């Protein structure tokens, strides 16, 4: 079978409330275009009585599915105090402050100076919970555009 775009044979999709899709890779011993991303941990943490989740891969290619990197939190996450995403050199590529979990204004579209480069990015997230705790969480995300030769690897 010939594909004009990269084929993602091994991925896990969870449907939440029939409206939100999470794309996350899984290790299964098979080679695929997402090799390496499974070594990048998503943020999936309990903080006080709250829970925060940030996927470890997203695919900003304009198809309307997983085009943004969201910050998900349950009703006990009061505030996303800070979100910082940096490239492999440590340069900040996205920063947002004082937002709510599940807020589209906190979702990174994957662009860096209006360009899209595939790669692994570091995330530092500071959250505040209703029962008082403030926590700093760290993780990695793989930005994989699923586009043809317009993409550059970082």
PDB file of C-alpha atoms in Angstrom:
ATOM      1  CA  UNK A   1       0.000   0.000   0.000  1.00  0.00           C
ATOM      2  CA  UNK A   2       1.394   3.440  -0.940  1.00  0.00           C
ATOM      3  CA  UNK A   3       0.732   6.495   1.214  1.00  0.00           C
ATOM      4  CA  UNK A   4       1.402  10.079   0.155  1.00  0.00           C
ATOM      5  CA  UNK A   5       1.686  11.142   3.785  1.00  0.00           C
ATOM      6  CA  UNK A   6       3.367   9.366   6.705  1.00  0.00           C
ATOM      7  CA  UNK A   7       1.309   6.486   8.004  1.00  0.00           C
ATOM      8  CA  UNK A   8       0.732   6.285  11.755  1.00  0.00           C
ATOM      9  CA  UNK A   9       0.169   2.571  12.264  1.00  0.00           C
ATOM     10  CA  UNK A  10       0.462   2.402  16.042  1.00  0.00           C
ATOM     11  CA  UNK A  11      -1.315   5.002  18.099  1.00  0.00           C
ATOM     12  CA  UNK A  12      -3.813   5.172  20.905  1.00  0.00           C
ATOM     13  CA  UNK A  13      -6.845   7.433  20.656  1.00  0.00           C
ATOM     14  CA  UNK A  14      -9.118   8.052  23.609  1.00  0.00           C
ATOM     15  CA  UNK A  15     -12.465   9.748  23.155  1.00  0.00           C
ATOM     16  CA  UNK A  16     -13.591  11.908  26.064  1.00  0.00           C
ATOM     17  CA  UNK A  17     -17.233  13.073  26.143  1.00  0.00           C
ATOM     18  CA  UNK A  18     -17.430  12.227  22.424  1.00  0.00           C
ATOM     19  CA  UNK A  19     -15.826  15.560  21.525  1.00  0.00           C
ATOM     20  CA  UNK A  20     -12.169  15.530  22.531  1.00  0.00           C
ATOM     21  CA  UNK A  21      -9.526  13.311  20.955  1.00  0.00           C
ATOM     22  CA  UNK A  22      -6.209  12.524  22.618  1.00  0.00           C
ATOM     23  CA  UNK A  23      -3.415  11.169  20.459  1.00  0.00           C
ATOM     24  CA  UNK A  24      -0.689   9.415  22.331  1.00  0.00           C
ATOM     25  CA  UNK A  25       1.857   6.910  21.120  1.00  0.00           C
ATOM     26  CA  UNK A  26       2.427   3.556  22.716  1.00  0.00           C
ATOM     27  CA  UNK A  27       5.374   1.196  22.795  1.00  0.00           C
ATOM     28  CA  UNK A  28       4.536  -2.074  21.118  1.00  0.00           C
ATOM     29  CA  UNK A  29       7.829  -3.170  19.566  1.00  0.00           C
ATOM     30  CA  UNK A  30       6.805  -2.170  16.029  1.00  0.00           C
ATOM     31  CA  UNK A  31       8.685   0.494  14.088  1.00  0.00           C
ATOM     32  CA  UNK A  32       6.713   3.568  13.088  1.00  0.00           C
ATOM     33  CA  UNK A  33       7.132   7.271  12.287  1.00  0.00           C
ATOM     34  CA  UNK A  34       6.643   8.174  15.952  1.00  0.00           C
ATOM     35  CA  UNK A  35       9.685   6.208  17.149  1.00  0.00           C
ATOM     36  CA  UNK A  36      11.211   8.116  20.024  1.00  0.00           C
ATOM     37  CA  UNK A  37       8.077   9.969  21.073  1.00  0.00           C
ATOM     38  CA  UNK A  38       7.052   7.200  23.419  1.00  0.00           C
ATOM     39  CA  UNK A  39      10.142   7.982  25.451  1.00  0.00           C
ATOM     40  CA  UNK A  40       8.766  11.475  26.055  1.00  0.00           C
ATOM     41  CA  UNK A  41       6.492  11.425  29.086  1.00  0.00           C
ATOM     42  CA  UNK A  42       3.162  13.185  28.956  1.00  0.00           C
ATOM     43  CA  UNK A  43       2.134  15.220  31.964  1.00  0.00           C
ATOM     44  CA  UNK A  44      -0.437  13.078  33.718  1.00  0.00           C
ATOM     45  CA  UNK A  45      -0.406  14.078  37.369  1.00  0.00           C
ATOM     46  CA  UNK A  46      -2.501  14.428  40.477  1.00  0.00           C
ATOM     47  CA  UNK A  47      -1.974  17.673  42.364  1.00  0.00           C
ATOM     48  CA  UNK A  48      -3.794  17.949  45.680  1.00  0.00           C
ATOM     49  CA  UNK A  49      -7.342  16.884  44.862  1.00  0.00           C
ATOM     50  CA  UNK A  50      -6.975  17.816  41.176  1.00  0.00           C
ATOM     51  CA  UNK A  51      -5.664  16.148  38.037  1.00  0.00           C
ATOM     52  CA  UNK A  52      -3.778  17.583  35.036  1.00  0.00           C
ATOM     53  CA  UNK A  53      -3.106  15.947  31.666  1.00  0.00           C
ATOM     54  CA  UNK A  54      -1.013  17.178  28.720  1.00  0.00           C
ATOM     55  CA  UNK A  55      -0.577  14.785  25.746  1.00  0.00           C
ATOM     56  CA  UNK A  56       2.924  13.752  24.682  1.00  0.00           C
ATOM     57  CA  UNK A  57       2.277  14.144  20.948  1.00  0.00           C
ATOM     58  CA  UNK A  58       0.179  16.406  18.738  1.00  0.00           C
ATOM     59  CA  UNK A  59      -0.149  16.819  14.986  1.00  0.00           C
ATOM     60  CA  UNK A  60      -0.728  20.427  13.887  1.00  0.00           C
ATOM     61  CA  UNK A  61      -1.442  19.883  10.215  1.00  0.00           C
ATOM     62  CA  UNK A  62      -4.752  21.711   9.772  1.00  0.00           C
ATOM     63  CA  UNK A  63      -6.992  18.644   9.676  1.00  0.00           C
ATOM     64  CA  UNK A  64      -8.901  19.688  12.813  1.00  0.00           C
ATOM     65  CA  UNK A  65      -7.687  16.686  14.855  1.00  0.00           C
ATOM     66  CA  UNK A  66      -4.959  17.162  17.497  1.00  0.00           C
ATOM     67  CA  UNK A  67      -3.876  20.443  15.854  1.00  0.00           C
ATOM     68  CA  UNK A  68      -3.234  22.101  19.220  1.00  0.00           C
ATOM     69  CA  UNK A  69      -1.449  21.059  22.395  1.00  0.00           C
ATOM     70  CA  UNK A  70      -4.066  21.527  25.139  1.00  0.00           C
ATOM     71  CA  UNK A  71      -3.721  21.624  28.914  1.00  0.00           C
ATOM     72  CA  UNK A  72      -6.488  19.510  30.432  1.00  0.00           C
ATOM     73  CA  UNK A  73      -7.512  19.704  34.047  1.00  0.00           C
ATOM     74  CA  UNK A  74     -10.458  18.598  36.132  1.00  0.00           C
ATOM     75  CA  UNK A  75     -12.799  20.884  38.081  1.00  0.00           C
ATOM     76  CA  UNK A  76     -10.333  21.044  40.994  1.00  0.00           C
ATOM     77  CA  UNK A  77      -7.586  22.702  38.955  1.00  0.00           C
ATOM     78  CA  UNK A  78      -8.254  26.374  39.677  1.00  0.00           C
ATOM     79  CA  UNK A  79      -5.533  28.068  37.625  1.00  0.00           C
ATOM     80  CA  UNK A  80      -2.784  27.389  35.139  1.00  0.00           C
ATOM     81  CA  UNK A  81      -0.360  29.940  36.555  1.00  0.00           C
ATOM     82  CA  UNK A  82       2.247  29.446  33.851  1.00  0.00           C
ATOM     83  CA  UNK A  83       2.889  27.315  30.774  1.00  0.00           C
ATOM     84  CA  UNK A  84       6.285  27.451  29.104  1.00  0.00           C
ATOM     85  CA  UNK A  85       7.324  25.356  26.102  1.00  0.00           C
ATOM     86  CA  UNK A  86      10.965  25.339  25.039  1.00  0.00           C
ATOM     87  CA  UNK A  87      12.878  23.823  22.132  1.00  0.00           C
ATOM     88  CA  UNK A  88      15.924  21.585  22.441  1.00  0.00           C
ATOM     89  CA  UNK A  89      18.199  24.631  22.799  1.00  0.00           C
ATOM     90  CA  UNK A  90      16.116  25.914  25.724  1.00  0.00           C
ATOM     91  CA  UNK A  91      14.572  28.802  23.774  1.00  0.00           C
ATOM     92  CA  UNK A  92      10.999  29.594  24.790  1.00  0.00           C
ATOM     93  CA  UNK A  93       8.691  28.942  21.837  1.00  0.00           C
ATOM     94  CA  UNK A  94       5.379  29.422  23.684  1.00  0.00           C
ATOM     95  CA  UNK A  95       4.442  31.030  26.976  1.00  0.00           C
ATOM     96  CA  UNK A  96       1.076  31.714  28.604  1.00  0.00           C
ATOM     97  CA  UNK A  97       0.024  32.764  32.100  1.00  0.00           C
ATOM     98  CA  UNK A  98      -3.036  32.883  34.322  1.00  0.00           C
ATOM     99  CA  UNK A  99      -5.466  30.751  32.370  1.00  0.00           C
ATOM    100  CA  UNK A 100      -7.967  28.047  33.055  1.00  0.00           C
ATOM    101  CA  UNK A 101      -7.444  24.392  32.229  1.00  0.00           C
ATOM    102  CA  UNK A 102      -9.181  23.325  29.023  1.00  0.00           C
ATOM    103  CA  UNK A 103      -8.863  26.934  27.759  1.00  0.00           C
ATOM    104  CA  UNK A 104      -8.026  27.200  24.053  1.00  0.00           C
ATOM    105  CA  UNK A 105      -5.919  30.315  24.775  1.00  0.00           C
ATOM    106  CA  UNK A 106      -3.454  28.045  26.588  1.00  0.00           C
ATOM    107  CA  UNK A 107      -3.239  25.596  23.686  1.00  0.00           C
ATOM    108  CA  UNK A 108      -0.075  25.843  21.569  1.00  0.00           C
ATOM    109  CA  UNK A 109      -0.631  25.640  17.808  1.00  0.00           C
ATOM    110  CA  UNK A 110       2.877  24.256  17.254  1.00  0.00           C
ATOM    111  CA  UNK A 111       4.201  27.277  15.394  1.00  0.00           C
ATOM    112  CA  UNK A 112       7.531  28.965  16.056  1.00  0.00           C
ATOM    113  CA  UNK A 113       7.765  32.363  14.357  1.00  0.00           C
ATOM    114  CA  UNK A 114       4.981  31.250  11.992  1.00  0.00           C
ATOM    115  CA  UNK A 115       6.938  28.139  10.970  1.00  0.00           C
ATOM    116  CA  UNK A 116       6.347  24.504  11.895  1.00  0.00           C
ATOM    117  CA  UNK A 117       9.225  22.219  12.811  1.00  0.00           C
ATOM    118  CA  UNK A 118       8.853  18.664  14.008  1.00  0.00           C
ATOM    119  CA  UNK A 119      10.632  17.788  17.192  1.00  0.00           C
ATOM    120  CA  UNK A 120      10.488  17.179  20.898  1.00  0.00           C
ATOM    121  CA  UNK A 121       9.784  20.165  23.144  1.00  0.00           C
ATOM    122  CA  UNK A 122       9.999  20.579  26.923  1.00  0.00           C
ATOM    123  CA  UNK A 123       6.996  21.703  28.945  1.00  0.00           C
ATOM    124  CA  UNK A 124       7.025  23.396  32.347  1.00  0.00           C
ATOM    125  CA  UNK A 125       3.563  23.915  33.791  1.00  0.00           C
ATOM    126  CA  UNK A 126       2.656  25.570  37.094  1.00  0.00           C
ATOM    127  CA  UNK A 127      -0.841  24.794  38.377  1.00  0.00           C
ATOM    128  CA  UNK A 128      -2.883  25.879  41.373  1.00  0.00           C
ATOM    129  CA  UNK A 129      -5.499  23.612  42.915  1.00  0.00           C
ATOM    130  CA  UNK A 130      -8.693  24.536  44.801  1.00  0.00           C
ATOM    131  CA  UNK A 131      -7.499  22.826  47.975  1.00  0.00           C
ATOM    132  CA  UNK A 132      -4.378  24.999  48.022  1.00  0.00           C
ATOM    133  CA  UNK A 133      -1.364  23.229  46.501  1.00  0.00           C
ATOM    134  CA  UNK A 134       0.676  24.851  43.767  1.00  0.00           C
ATOM    135  CA  UNK A 135       2.785  22.462  41.735  1.00  0.00           C
ATOM    136  CA  UNK A 136       5.344  22.718  38.958  1.00  0.00           C
ATOM    137  CA  UNK A 137       5.065  19.852  36.479  1.00  0.00           C
ATOM    138  CA  UNK A 138       7.482  18.959  33.689  1.00  0.00           C
ATOM    139  CA  UNK A 139       7.193  16.814  30.615  1.00  0.00           C
ATOM    140  CA  UNK A 140       7.986  16.530  26.931  1.00  0.00           C
ATOM    141  CA  UNK A 141       5.837  16.720  23.832  1.00  0.00           C
ATOM    142  CA  UNK A 142       6.479  15.531  20.307  1.00  0.00           C
ATOM    143  CA  UNK A 143       5.247  17.987  17.664  1.00  0.00           C
ATOM    144  CA  UNK A 144       4.619  15.870  14.564  1.00  0.00           C
ATOM    145  CA  UNK A 145       3.008  17.673  11.665  1.00  0.00           C
ATOM    146  CA  UNK A 146       2.118  14.758   9.373  1.00  0.00           C
ATOM    147  CA  UNK A 147       2.839  17.029   6.408  1.00  0.00           C
ATOM    148  CA  UNK A 148       4.813  16.396   3.259  1.00  0.00           C
ATOM    149  CA  UNK A 149       8.159  17.997   2.414  1.00  0.00           C
ATOM    150  CA  UNK A 150       7.056  21.422   3.701  1.00  0.00           C
ATOM    151  CA  UNK A 151       8.159  20.254   7.151  1.00  0.00           C
ATOM    152  CA  UNK A 152      11.620  20.604   8.592  1.00  0.00           C
ATOM    153  CA  UNK A 153      12.933  18.366  11.315  1.00  0.00           C
ATOM    154  CA  UNK A 154      14.357  20.145  14.344  1.00  0.00           C
TER     155      UNK A 154
END
